[in-house]
Amino acid sequence: MDWARTILHVDMDAFFAAIEQLDHPELRGKPVLVGYDGPRGVVSTASYEARPFGCHSAQPMAVAKRLCPDAVVVGVRGGRYREVSRRLFELFAELTPMVEPLSIDEVFLDVTGTERLHGEAVEVARRLKRRVHDELRLTASIGLAPNKFLAKLASDMDKPDGLTVMGPREIETRLPGLTIDRMWGIGRSTAQRCAAYGLKTFGDLAAMNDGQLEEVFGSAGPTFGTLARGKDDRVVTPDHAAKSISQEQTFDRDVAEAEAVRSVLLGQVDQVSTRLRRQGLRAGTVTLKIRYGDFKTVSRSQTMDEPTDQTDRLWAVSQLLFDRWARGGFEPVRLIGMGAGSLTATDVWQMALFADTDDDRRRRVDTAVDEIKDRFGMSAIGRAESKRPRR
Ligand code: TTP
Ligand code: MG
């Protein structure tokens, strides 16, 4: 593809509702309304099964229930959605550092140049969709275009589970026919005012000169004209907010065998370290999170001598923390989690300077494991100990 930039806009489908259907299989295929079910309750989102009835975000819950009496209403679980969102943004970060979050389920990615590494741009987008599906069991809609405006427009054109390209060809054939209400910043009332002027489509806007556009829309007019012609110079601005990478598991019952908990922990260390390496990051701290049946939660942290992305080193520290805690009085566990924090970018020069042979061997094992996971999915391979309790 011969574009100045390659921008993806990714927007998850019915995000909150899709997570509820994921966590509660009995809700799959059914109309679901997420939101507070009280007299003043509002719909956060409606599943795609509820949308043909006219249900949508920001609608009074009472109205939505009238429109779709069979809909199942579920409460909002913000913490869970944020957790899924964090995983989602990690997948983005594995693809490119040029990640600009727009909301909990929406992002711009500048993947210019990654085509050479990862294949054609469409293939990059397809692969990202597949990865989101394989890792999170959720669907995303993606717009692929030479700029932000067109990418965002495109991601909305074939929802759910869509992949829409707005390239030079579509800018000529498809863009002019789009109705004005799809324009960023034009609400329903402005669209109605446009109709009074006989303006209905992007093509109508594109044909106007700046003076005419200002007459109708005021000072924003010329910008609407530029966008309607498919031009947009804004760049993707990445957000380098401090983050951590973690993995946790809640058990169906309290687990009273320390060895069983430890083997789950090893699996988590394995996954977290793979994710570190994929994102080119090293961890300066390791944190263990342990929750008991009564919801009391404790955490234990340890700072590393030197930031690392190696499974063996992360496992050694996690094990140390675990054993120290278990010796202090093991209690049955409801949840175990492991997190890598104080993350820094892997410095390739340092890597070369400090490479000793043992290090090299470990790194080769780690790389081989990562490659198999890339090809066959995260669960394809784990270290032997995560299947067998360790002595
Ligand atoms: P959206 O991406 O706008 O909607 P969506 O993901 O539910 O559906 P779509 O397939 O059309 O993208 O918003 C993401 C989440 O943000 C949504 O699942 C719920 C929440 N949200 C609200 O809580 N209130 C709102 O008014 C909107 C618009 C979204
Ligand atoms: Mg969405």
PDB file of N, CA, C and O in Angstrom, residues 18-46:
ATOM      1  N   ALA A  18     -20.404  -7.065  25.591  1.00  0.00           N
ATOM      2  CA  ALA A  18     -19.666  -8.225  25.088  1.00  0.00           C
ATOM      3  C   ALA A  18     -18.906  -8.910  26.226  1.00  0.00           C
ATOM      4  O   ALA A  18     -18.809 -10.144  26.265  1.00  0.00           O
ATOM      5  N   ILE A  19     -18.382  -8.129  27.172  1.00  0.00           N
ATOM      6  CA  ILE A  19     -17.673  -8.719  28.316  1.00  0.00           C
ATOM      7  C   ILE A  19     -18.664  -9.469  29.209  1.00  0.00           C
ATOM      8  O   ILE A  19     -18.365 -10.557  29.702  1.00  0.00           O
ATOM      9  N   GLU A  20     -19.862  -8.906  29.392  1.00  0.00           N
ATOM     10  CA  GLU A  20     -20.874  -9.603  30.192  1.00  0.00           C
ATOM     11  C   GLU A  20     -21.256 -10.927  29.536  1.00  0.00           C
ATOM     12  O   GLU A  20     -21.424 -11.945  30.204  1.00  0.00           O
ATOM     13  N   GLN A  21     -21.366 -10.916  28.198  1.00  0.00           N
ATOM     14  CA  GLN A  21     -21.721 -12.155  27.497  1.00  0.00           C
ATOM     15  C   GLN A  21     -20.576 -13.159  27.531  1.00  0.00           C
ATOM     16  O   GLN A  21     -20.804 -14.364  27.541  1.00  0.00           O
ATOM     17  N   LEU A  22     -19.348 -12.631  27.594  1.00  0.00           N
ATOM     18  CA  LEU A  22     -18.192 -13.511  27.705  1.00  0.00           C
ATOM     19  C   LEU A  22     -18.168 -14.192  29.080  1.00  0.00           C
ATOM     20  O   LEU A  22     -17.983 -15.395  29.198  1.00  0.00           O
ATOM     21  N   ASP A  23     -18.398 -13.399  30.125  1.00  0.00           N
ATOM     22  CA  ASP A  23     -18.313 -13.919  31.487  1.00  0.00           C
ATOM     23  C   ASP A  23     -19.551 -14.732  31.888  1.00  0.00           C
ATOM     24  O   ASP A  23     -19.484 -15.549  32.788  1.00  0.00           O
ATOM     25  N   HIS A  24     -20.665 -14.463  31.228  1.00  0.00           N
ATOM     26  CA  HIS A  24     -21.917 -15.166  31.540  1.00  0.00           C
ATOM     27  C   HIS A  24     -22.469 -15.791  30.262  1.00  0.00           C
ATOM     28  O   HIS A  24     -23.283 -15.173  29.571  1.00  0.00           O
ATOM     29  N   PRO A  25     -22.015 -17.026  29.949  1.00  0.00           N
ATOM     30  CA  PRO A  25     -22.382 -17.655  28.666  1.00  0.00           C
ATOM     31  C   PRO A  25     -23.890 -17.687  28.423  1.00  0.00           C
ATOM     32  O   PRO A  25     -24.326 -17.677  27.275  1.00  0.00           O
ATOM     33  N   GLU A  26     -24.680 -17.718  29.500  1.00  0.00           N
ATOM     34  CA  GLU A  26     -26.128 -17.786  29.293  1.00  0.00           C
ATOM     35  C   GLU A  26     -26.676 -16.513  28.653  1.00  0.00           C
ATOM     36  O   GLU A  26     -27.809 -16.487  28.179  1.00  0.00           O
ATOM     37  N   LEU A  27     -25.878 -15.451  28.629  1.00  0.00           N
ATOM     38  CA  LEU A  27     -26.328 -14.193  28.015  1.00  0.00           C
ATOM     39  C   LEU A  27     -25.983 -14.104  26.531  1.00  0.00           C
ATOM     40  O   LEU A  27     -26.438 -13.203  25.827  1.00  0.00           O
ATOM     41  N   ARG A  28     -25.178 -15.054  26.052  1.00  0.00           N
ATOM     42  CA  ARG A  28     -24.738 -14.964  24.655  1.00  0.00           C
ATOM     43  C   ARG A  28     -25.925 -15.151  23.711  1.00  0.00           C
ATOM     44  O   ARG A  28     -26.786 -15.972  23.960  1.00  0.00           O
ATOM     45  N   GLY A  29     -25.953 -14.370  22.648  1.00  0.00           N
ATOM     46  CA  GLY A  29     -27.038 -14.453  21.673  1.00  0.00           C
ATOM     47  C   GLY A  29     -28.308 -13.771  22.131  1.00  0.00           C
ATOM     48  O   GLY A  29     -29.304 -13.772  21.417  1.00  0.00           O
ATOM     49  N   LYS A  30     -28.284 -13.191  23.333  1.00  0.00           N
ATOM     50  CA  LYS A  30     -29.492 -12.547  23.863  1.00  0.00           C
ATOM     51  C   LYS A  30     -29.334 -11.032  23.902  1.00  0.00           C
ATOM     52  O   LYS A  30     -28.229 -10.515  24.024  1.00  0.00           O
ATOM     53  N   PRO A  31     -30.468 -10.305  23.839  1.00  0.00           N
ATOM     54  CA  PRO A  31     -30.378  -8.860  24.024  1.00  0.00           C
ATOM     55  C   PRO A  31     -29.984  -8.538  25.461  1.00  0.00           C
ATOM     56  O   PRO A  31     -30.625  -9.022  26.402  1.00  0.00           O
ATOM     57  N   VAL A  32     -28.919  -7.777  25.631  1.00  0.00           N
ATOM     58  CA  VAL A  32     -28.411  -7.428  26.956  1.00  0.00           C
ATOM     59  C   VAL A  32     -28.306  -5.908  27.058  1.00  0.00           C
ATOM     60  O   VAL A  32     -27.820  -5.253  26.128  1.00  0.00           O
ATOM     61  N   LEU A  33     -28.766  -5.365  28.171  1.00  0.00           N
ATOM     62  CA  LEU A  33     -28.586  -3.945  28.448  1.00  0.00           C
ATOM     63  C   LEU A  33     -27.686  -3.819  29.659  1.00  0.00           C
ATOM     64  O   LEU A  33     -27.986  -4.384  30.709  1.00  0.00           O
ATOM     65  N   VAL A  34     -26.569  -3.116  29.531  1.00  0.00           N
ATOM     66  CA  VAL A  34     -25.695  -2.890  30.675  1.00  0.00           C
ATOM     67  C   VAL A  34     -26.004  -1.503  31.233  1.00  0.00           C
ATOM     68  O   VAL A  34     -26.015  -0.522  30.483  1.00  0.00           O
ATOM     69  N   GLY A  35     -26.264  -1.459  32.538  1.00  0.00           N
ATOM     70  CA  GLY A  35     -26.572  -0.164  33.143  1.00  0.00           C
ATOM     71  C   GLY A  35     -27.345  -0.349  34.428  1.00  0.00           C
ATOM     72  O   GLY A  35     -27.676  -1.474  34.804  1.00  0.00           O
ATOM     73  N   TYR A  36     -27.612   0.740  35.096  1.00  0.00           N
ATOM     74  CA  TYR A  36     -28.319   0.693  36.363  1.00  0.00           C
ATOM     75  C   TYR A  36     -29.816   0.559  36.108  1.00  0.00           C
ATOM     76  O   TYR A  36     -30.412   1.347  35.365  1.00  0.00           O
ATOM     77  N   ASP A  37     -30.404  -0.462  36.736  1.00  0.00           N
ATOM     78  CA  ASP A  37     -31.807  -0.765  36.488  1.00  0.00           C
ATOM     79  C   ASP A  37     -32.699  -0.087  37.523  1.00  0.00           C
ATOM     80  O   ASP A  37     -33.418  -0.739  38.256  1.00  0.00           O
ATOM     81  N   GLY A  38     -32.639   1.220  37.608  1.00  0.00           N
ATOM     82  CA  GLY A  38     -33.518   1.955  38.527  1.00  0.00           C
ATOM     83  C   GLY A  38     -34.323   2.961  37.736  1.00  0.00           C
ATOM     84  O   GLY A  38     -34.132   3.098  36.526  1.00  0.00           O
ATOM     85  N   PRO A  39     -35.207   3.685  38.421  1.00  0.00           N
ATOM     86  CA  PRO A  39     -36.067   4.637  37.703  1.00  0.00           C
ATOM     87  C   PRO A  39     -35.276   5.698  36.929  1.00  0.00           C
ATOM     88  O   PRO A  39     -35.726   6.177  35.899  1.00  0.00           O
ATOM     89  N   ARG A  40     -34.091   6.064  37.463  1.00  0.00           N
ATOM     90  CA  ARG A  40     -33.279   7.046  36.747  1.00  0.00           C
ATOM     91  C   ARG A  40     -32.089   6.418  36.040  1.00  0.00           C
ATOM     92  O   ARG A  40     -31.173   7.113  35.619  1.00  0.00           O
ATOM     93  N   GLY A  41     -32.116   5.103  35.920  1.00  0.00           N
ATOM     94  CA  GLY A  41     -30.993   4.400  35.300  1.00  0.00           C
ATOM     95  C   GLY A  41     -30.841   4.730  33.823  1.00  0.00           C
ATOM     96  O   GLY A  41     -31.808   5.076  33.143  1.00  0.00           O
ATOM     97  N   VAL A  42     -29.592   4.633  33.361  1.00  0.00           N
ATOM     98  CA  VAL A  42     -29.278   4.927  31.965  1.00  0.00           C
ATOM     99  C   VAL A  42     -28.534   3.736  31.372  1.00  0.00           C
ATOM    100  O   VAL A  42     -27.777   3.061  32.070  1.00  0.00           O
ATOM    101  N   VAL A  43     -28.738   3.484  30.100  1.00  0.00           N
ATOM    102  CA  VAL A  43     -28.055   2.386  29.414  1.00  0.00           C
ATOM    103  C   VAL A  43     -26.610   2.800  29.120  1.00  0.00           C
ATOM    104  O   VAL A  43     -26.378   3.844  28.505  1.00  0.00           O
ATOM    105  N   SER A  44     -25.647   2.006  29.596  1.00  0.00           N
ATOM    106  CA  SER A  44     -24.242   2.250  29.228  1.00  0.00           C
ATOM    107  C   SER A  44     -23.989   1.746  27.823  1.00  0.00           C
ATOM    108  O   SER A  44     -23.378   2.410  27.008  1.00  0.00           O
ATOM    109  N   THR A  45     -24.436   0.520  27.580  1.00  0.00           N
ATOM    110  CA  THR A  45     -24.404   0.015  26.212  1.00  0.00           C
ATOM    111  C   THR A  45     -25.406  -1.113  26.052  1.00  0.00           C
ATOM    112  O   THR A  45     -25.819  -1.727  27.027  1.00  0.00           O
ATOM    113  N   ALA A  46     -25.786  -1.363  24.813  1.00  0.00           N
ATOM    114  CA  ALA A  46     -26.713  -2.438  24.477  1.00  0.00           C
ATOM    115  C   ALA A  46     -25.972  -3.439  23.607  1.00  0.00           C
ATOM    116  O   ALA A  46     -25.175  -3.050  22.747  1.00  0.00           O
TER     117      ALA A  46
END
